[in-house]
């Protein structure tokens, strides 16, 4: 029963509760961040352009301090494929925080021109979001998980580096786990096997010709040799963006003029300069190793498999009832 007004008029409310995948509350956050070059990021140089990016915080149904999954988009911005994940996590009783790293920078997409934004800026955004969440009264700071897709998956993967935390994470908090989907693993950073003592779970497709799984396997081998808790799950017949299958998408298309570093090997050199390992010159997106027109497409079957794998992992990690 719902009562209102000075005369206390009361009306019966529906006994039916709202669906579990609908958030109890949504909050929009302005996140102060920076736009800097990759070299500035790698050397800790904060002399960049002050920007404000956005975050959408959907608080799941439930009481008290809840776990959160932070979601970082790829080169096309926050798209429709993010929604099934948000709703799925909310239905599990996990709040979600979706970062929009583009709008506040005047960008909508960077696929055809990846040089528009340094690849490491998203990590600054991610740590700044963590700072907001760690202080929120409805968040359990010990149960915040980071998940990202493509360019956001790359940021998710490398946000686990101890060195980057020391340089940029001022939140006093730590992510409970890192879940990159089809990241670009073609860059080797100094001390990049020194990751935080948290699980990393990578999900990738075998035929991905945007960010090939082979470079991630090479990085995985180095991480496993360093005794890190990292697992890569690989799905056949799953192109880049295969989790669009959660929307029922099963077609494969060319991502017209999108730049792929699939043939590149990039290494961090002196003074934080990213070098083309083949030419020994500073890497640029005009290098001969850059190719165009990779494929993207959903696979409903493997998307569901991956969603279940992520759910099972989070169920155990976050000790959900």
Short mmCIF file of C-alpha atoms in Angstrom, two decimals, residues 46-283:
data_model
loop_
_atom_site.label_atom_id
_atom_site.label_comp_id
_atom_site.label_asym_id
_atom_site.label_seq_id
_atom_site.Cartn_x
_atom_site.Cartn_y
_atom_site.Cartn_z
CA UNK A 46 50.31 14.71 -15.83
CA UNK A 47 50.73 17.79 -18.02
CA UNK A 48 47.82 16.93 -20.30
CA UNK A 49 44.44 18.33 -21.22
CA UNK A 50 41.94 18.29 -18.35
CA UNK A 51 38.75 16.56 -19.49
CA UNK A 52 35.53 15.32 -17.93
CA UNK A 53 34.35 11.90 -19.00
CA UNK A 54 31.10 10.28 -17.90
CA UNK A 55 30.02 7.23 -15.96
CA UNK A 56 26.59 5.62 -15.68
CA UNK A 57 26.18 3.85 -12.34
CA UNK A 58 23.27 1.42 -12.16
CA UNK A 59 22.73 0.23 -8.61
CA UNK A 60 21.32 -3.29 -8.60
CA UNK A 61 18.35 -4.28 -6.51
CA UNK A 62 19.42 -5.25 -3.02
CA UNK A 63 20.52 -3.65 0.21
CA UNK A 64 23.79 -2.50 1.70
CA UNK A 65 27.13 -2.43 -0.10
CA UNK A 66 26.96 -4.30 -3.40
CA UNK A 67 29.61 -5.60 -5.81
CA UNK A 68 30.19 -3.64 -9.02
CA UNK A 69 31.43 -4.45 -12.53
CA UNK A 70 33.07 -1.46 -14.26
CA UNK A 71 32.63 -1.70 -18.05
CA UNK A 72 34.97 -0.03 -20.57
CA UNK A 73 33.91 0.28 -24.21
CA UNK A 74 35.92 -0.18 -27.39
CA UNK A 75 36.75 1.95 -30.44
CA UNK A 76 33.10 2.63 -31.33
CA UNK A 77 32.07 3.98 -27.94
CA UNK A 78 29.27 2.74 -25.69
CA UNK A 79 27.18 0.64 -28.05
CA UNK A 80 24.16 -1.64 -27.91
CA UNK A 81 26.25 -4.73 -27.11
CA UNK A 82 27.00 -3.31 -23.65
CA UNK A 83 23.33 -3.45 -22.61
CA UNK A 84 22.95 -7.26 -22.32
CA UNK A 85 25.95 -7.36 -20.00
CA UNK A 86 24.63 -4.52 -17.84
CA UNK A 87 21.22 -6.15 -17.49
CA UNK A 88 22.73 -9.58 -16.85
CA UNK A 89 24.97 -8.31 -14.05
CA UNK A 90 22.15 -6.26 -12.52
CA UNK A 91 19.99 -9.41 -12.52
CA UNK A 92 22.78 -11.18 -10.60
CA UNK A 93 22.65 -8.47 -7.94
CA UNK A 94 25.82 -6.79 -9.25
CA UNK A 95 25.77 -3.04 -9.87
CA UNK A 96 27.37 -1.72 -13.07
CA UNK A 97 29.41 1.37 -13.88
CA UNK A 98 29.71 2.07 -17.63
CA UNK A 99 32.47 4.55 -18.52
CA UNK A 100 32.08 6.73 -21.61
CA UNK A 101 35.63 7.74 -22.47
CA UNK A 102 34.68 9.44 -25.75
CA UNK A 103 31.87 12.00 -25.43
CA UNK A 104 33.76 14.27 -23.02
CA UNK A 105 36.69 14.27 -25.45
CA UNK A 106 34.51 15.19 -28.44
CA UNK A 107 34.88 11.72 -29.96
CA UNK A 108 32.33 9.21 -31.19
CA UNK A 109 34.66 6.55 -32.61
CA UNK A 110 38.36 6.01 -33.31
CA UNK A 111 38.36 2.78 -35.35
CA UNK A 112 39.40 4.41 -38.66
CA UNK A 113 41.88 6.72 -36.90
CA UNK A 114 43.24 5.17 -33.72
CA UNK A 115 45.73 8.04 -33.37
CA UNK A 116 42.86 10.32 -32.26
CA UNK A 117 43.37 9.08 -28.69
CA UNK A 118 46.38 7.51 -26.99
CA UNK A 119 45.67 3.88 -26.20
CA UNK A 120 46.42 4.28 -22.48
CA UNK A 121 44.05 7.17 -21.69
CA UNK A 122 41.26 4.73 -20.81
CA UNK A 123 43.37 3.44 -17.91
CA UNK A 124 43.40 6.91 -16.36
CA UNK A 125 39.60 7.04 -16.78
CA UNK A 126 39.29 3.60 -15.18
CA UNK A 127 41.34 4.49 -12.11
CA UNK A 128 39.41 7.76 -11.69
CA UNK A 129 36.14 5.80 -11.80
CA UNK A 130 37.54 3.43 -9.18
CA UNK A 131 38.21 6.45 -6.96
CA UNK A 132 34.52 7.45 -7.15
CA UNK A 133 33.21 3.94 -6.55
CA UNK A 134 35.53 3.12 -3.66
CA UNK A 135 33.94 5.93 -1.61
CA UNK A 136 30.32 5.26 -2.59
CA UNK A 137 28.09 4.19 0.32
CA UNK A 138 26.39 1.47 -1.78
CA UNK A 139 29.63 -0.11 -3.05
CA UNK A 140 31.72 -2.86 -1.48
CA UNK A 141 35.23 -1.58 -2.36
CA UNK A 142 36.65 -5.11 -2.05
CA UNK A 143 34.32 -6.40 -4.80
CA UNK A 144 34.82 -4.06 -7.77
CA UNK A 145 35.64 -5.91 -10.99
CA UNK A 146 36.94 -4.40 -14.25
CA UNK A 147 35.73 -5.64 -17.64
CA UNK A 148 36.41 -4.17 -21.08
CA UNK A 149 35.95 -4.85 -24.77
CA UNK A 150 38.49 -4.46 -27.62
CA UNK A 151 40.27 -1.13 -26.97
CA UNK A 152 38.57 -1.20 -23.56
CA UNK A 153 39.70 -4.81 -23.17
CA UNK A 154 43.25 -3.70 -23.85
CA UNK A 155 42.89 -1.02 -21.15
CA UNK A 156 41.40 -3.63 -18.80
CA UNK A 157 44.29 -6.01 -19.38
CA UNK A 158 47.06 -3.47 -18.83
CA UNK A 159 45.27 -1.68 -15.96
CA UNK A 160 46.44 -4.74 -13.98
CA UNK A 161 50.12 -3.66 -14.15
CA UNK A 162 51.62 -2.79 -10.77
CA UNK A 163 53.65 0.00 -12.33
CA UNK A 164 50.57 1.70 -13.78
CA UNK A 165 48.79 1.51 -10.42
CA UNK A 166 51.73 3.21 -8.73
CA UNK A 167 51.80 5.95 -11.38
CA UNK A 168 48.09 6.64 -11.75
CA UNK A 169 45.79 4.88 -9.25
CA UNK A 170 45.24 7.28 -6.35
CA UNK A 171 42.02 5.62 -5.14
CA UNK A 172 43.55 3.48 -2.41
CA UNK A 173 41.44 0.62 -3.83
CA UNK A 174 42.14 -2.33 -6.08
CA UNK A 175 40.02 -4.22 -8.59
CA UNK A 176 39.04 -7.72 -7.50
CA UNK A 177 39.58 -9.09 -11.03
CA UNK A 178 40.23 -8.10 -14.64
CA UNK A 179 38.09 -9.45 -17.51
CA UNK A 180 39.32 -8.34 -20.96
CA UNK A 181 37.30 -9.36 -24.03
CA UNK A 182 39.26 -9.62 -27.32
CA UNK A 183 41.99 -7.12 -26.32
CA UNK A 184 44.94 -6.05 -28.47
CA UNK A 185 48.00 -7.69 -26.90
CA UNK A 186 50.51 -6.54 -29.54
CA UNK A 187 52.34 -4.12 -27.22
CA UNK A 188 54.96 -5.17 -24.68
CA UNK A 189 55.49 -2.74 -21.82
CA UNK A 190 58.43 -2.71 -19.43
CA UNK A 191 57.80 -4.98 -16.41
CA UNK A 192 54.44 -6.03 -17.91
CA UNK A 193 54.54 -9.41 -16.19
CA UNK A 194 54.47 -7.62 -12.84
CA UNK A 195 50.68 -7.53 -12.50
CA UNK A 196 48.68 -7.18 -9.30
CA UNK A 197 47.80 -10.31 -7.36
CA UNK A 198 44.28 -10.54 -8.78
CA UNK A 199 42.82 -12.96 -11.35
CA UNK A 200 42.86 -12.00 -15.04
CA UNK A 201 40.38 -13.78 -17.31
CA UNK A 202 40.72 -13.12 -21.07
CA UNK A 203 38.01 -14.09 -23.58
CA UNK A 204 38.87 -14.19 -27.27
CA UNK A 205 37.82 -15.61 -30.63
CA UNK A 206 40.06 -17.87 -32.73
CA UNK A 207 39.47 -16.17 -36.13
CA UNK A 208 39.67 -12.59 -34.76
CA UNK A 209 41.60 -10.58 -37.39
CA UNK A 210 41.16 -7.22 -35.62
CA UNK A 211 43.08 -8.14 -32.44
CA UNK A 212 44.49 -11.64 -33.05
CA UNK A 213 44.44 -14.13 -30.21
CA UNK A 214 48.03 -15.20 -31.07
CA UNK A 215 49.61 -12.11 -29.49
CA UNK A 216 47.49 -12.61 -26.37
CA UNK A 217 48.67 -16.22 -26.17
CA UNK A 218 52.28 -15.00 -26.28
CA UNK A 219 51.60 -12.55 -23.42
CA UNK A 220 49.68 -15.24 -21.53
CA UNK A 221 52.70 -17.55 -21.72
CA UNK A 222 54.94 -14.86 -20.22
CA UNK A 223 52.42 -14.15 -17.45
CA UNK A 224 52.05 -17.85 -16.63
CA UNK A 225 55.83 -18.24 -16.53
CA UNK A 226 55.81 -15.43 -13.96
CA UNK A 227 53.23 -17.47 -11.97
CA UNK A 228 50.37 -15.00 -12.44
CA UNK A 229 46.70 -16.00 -12.11
CA UNK A 230 45.68 -15.60 -15.74
CA UNK A 231 43.45 -17.73 -17.99
CA UNK A 232 42.59 -17.24 -21.67
CA UNK A 233 39.36 -18.80 -22.97
CA UNK A 234 39.27 -19.10 -26.75
CA UNK A 235 36.13 -19.60 -28.83
CA UNK A 236 36.02 -21.02 -32.37
CA UNK A 237 33.92 -19.32 -35.07
CA UNK A 238 33.97 -16.13 -33.02
CA UNK A 239 34.98 -12.92 -34.70
CA UNK A 240 35.90 -9.66 -33.03
CA UNK A 241 32.89 -8.47 -31.03
CA UNK A 242 31.41 -11.98 -30.89
CA UNK A 243 29.41 -11.12 -27.75
CA UNK A 244 27.10 -9.05 -29.99
CA UNK A 245 25.54 -12.49 -30.25
CA UNK A 246 23.81 -11.66 -26.95
CA UNK A 247 21.69 -9.28 -29.04
CA UNK A 248 20.96 -12.07 -31.52
CA UNK A 249 23.52 -10.77 -34.03
CA UNK A 250 25.00 -13.62 -36.06
CA UNK A 251 26.26 -11.84 -39.17
CA UNK A 252 29.90 -11.07 -39.95
CA UNK A 253 30.85 -7.79 -41.61
CA UNK A 254 33.92 -5.79 -42.53
CA UNK A 255 34.63 -2.91 -40.16
CA UNK A 256 35.20 -0.46 -43.01
CA UNK A 257 38.57 1.32 -42.87
CA UNK A 258 39.14 0.34 -39.25
CA UNK A 259 42.84 0.17 -38.38
CA UNK A 260 44.26 -3.05 -36.98
CA UNK A 261 47.71 -3.52 -35.47
CA UNK A 262 47.47 -7.28 -36.02
CA UNK A 263 50.76 -7.43 -37.92
CA UNK A 264 52.60 -5.08 -35.58
CA UNK A 265 54.91 -5.82 -32.70
CA UNK A 266 55.21 -2.76 -30.45
CA UNK A 267 57.64 -2.44 -27.55
CA UNK A 268 58.14 0.24 -24.95
CA UNK A 269 61.54 1.84 -25.44
CA UNK A 270 63.60 4.50 -23.67
CA UNK A 271 61.66 7.32 -22.06
CA UNK A 272 58.27 5.72 -22.59
CA UNK A 273 58.43 5.83 -26.40
CA UNK A 274 56.47 3.01 -28.07
CA UNK A 275 58.69 1.50 -30.75
CA UNK A 276 57.92 -0.56 -33.84
CA UNK A 277 59.98 -3.68 -33.06
CA UNK A 278 60.57 -4.35 -36.77
CA UNK A 279 61.66 -0.89 -37.94
CA UNK A 280 63.22 0.18 -34.59
CA UNK A 281 61.50 3.57 -35.12
CA UNK A 282 58.75 5.11 -32.96
CA UNK A 283 55.43 3.39 -33.74
#
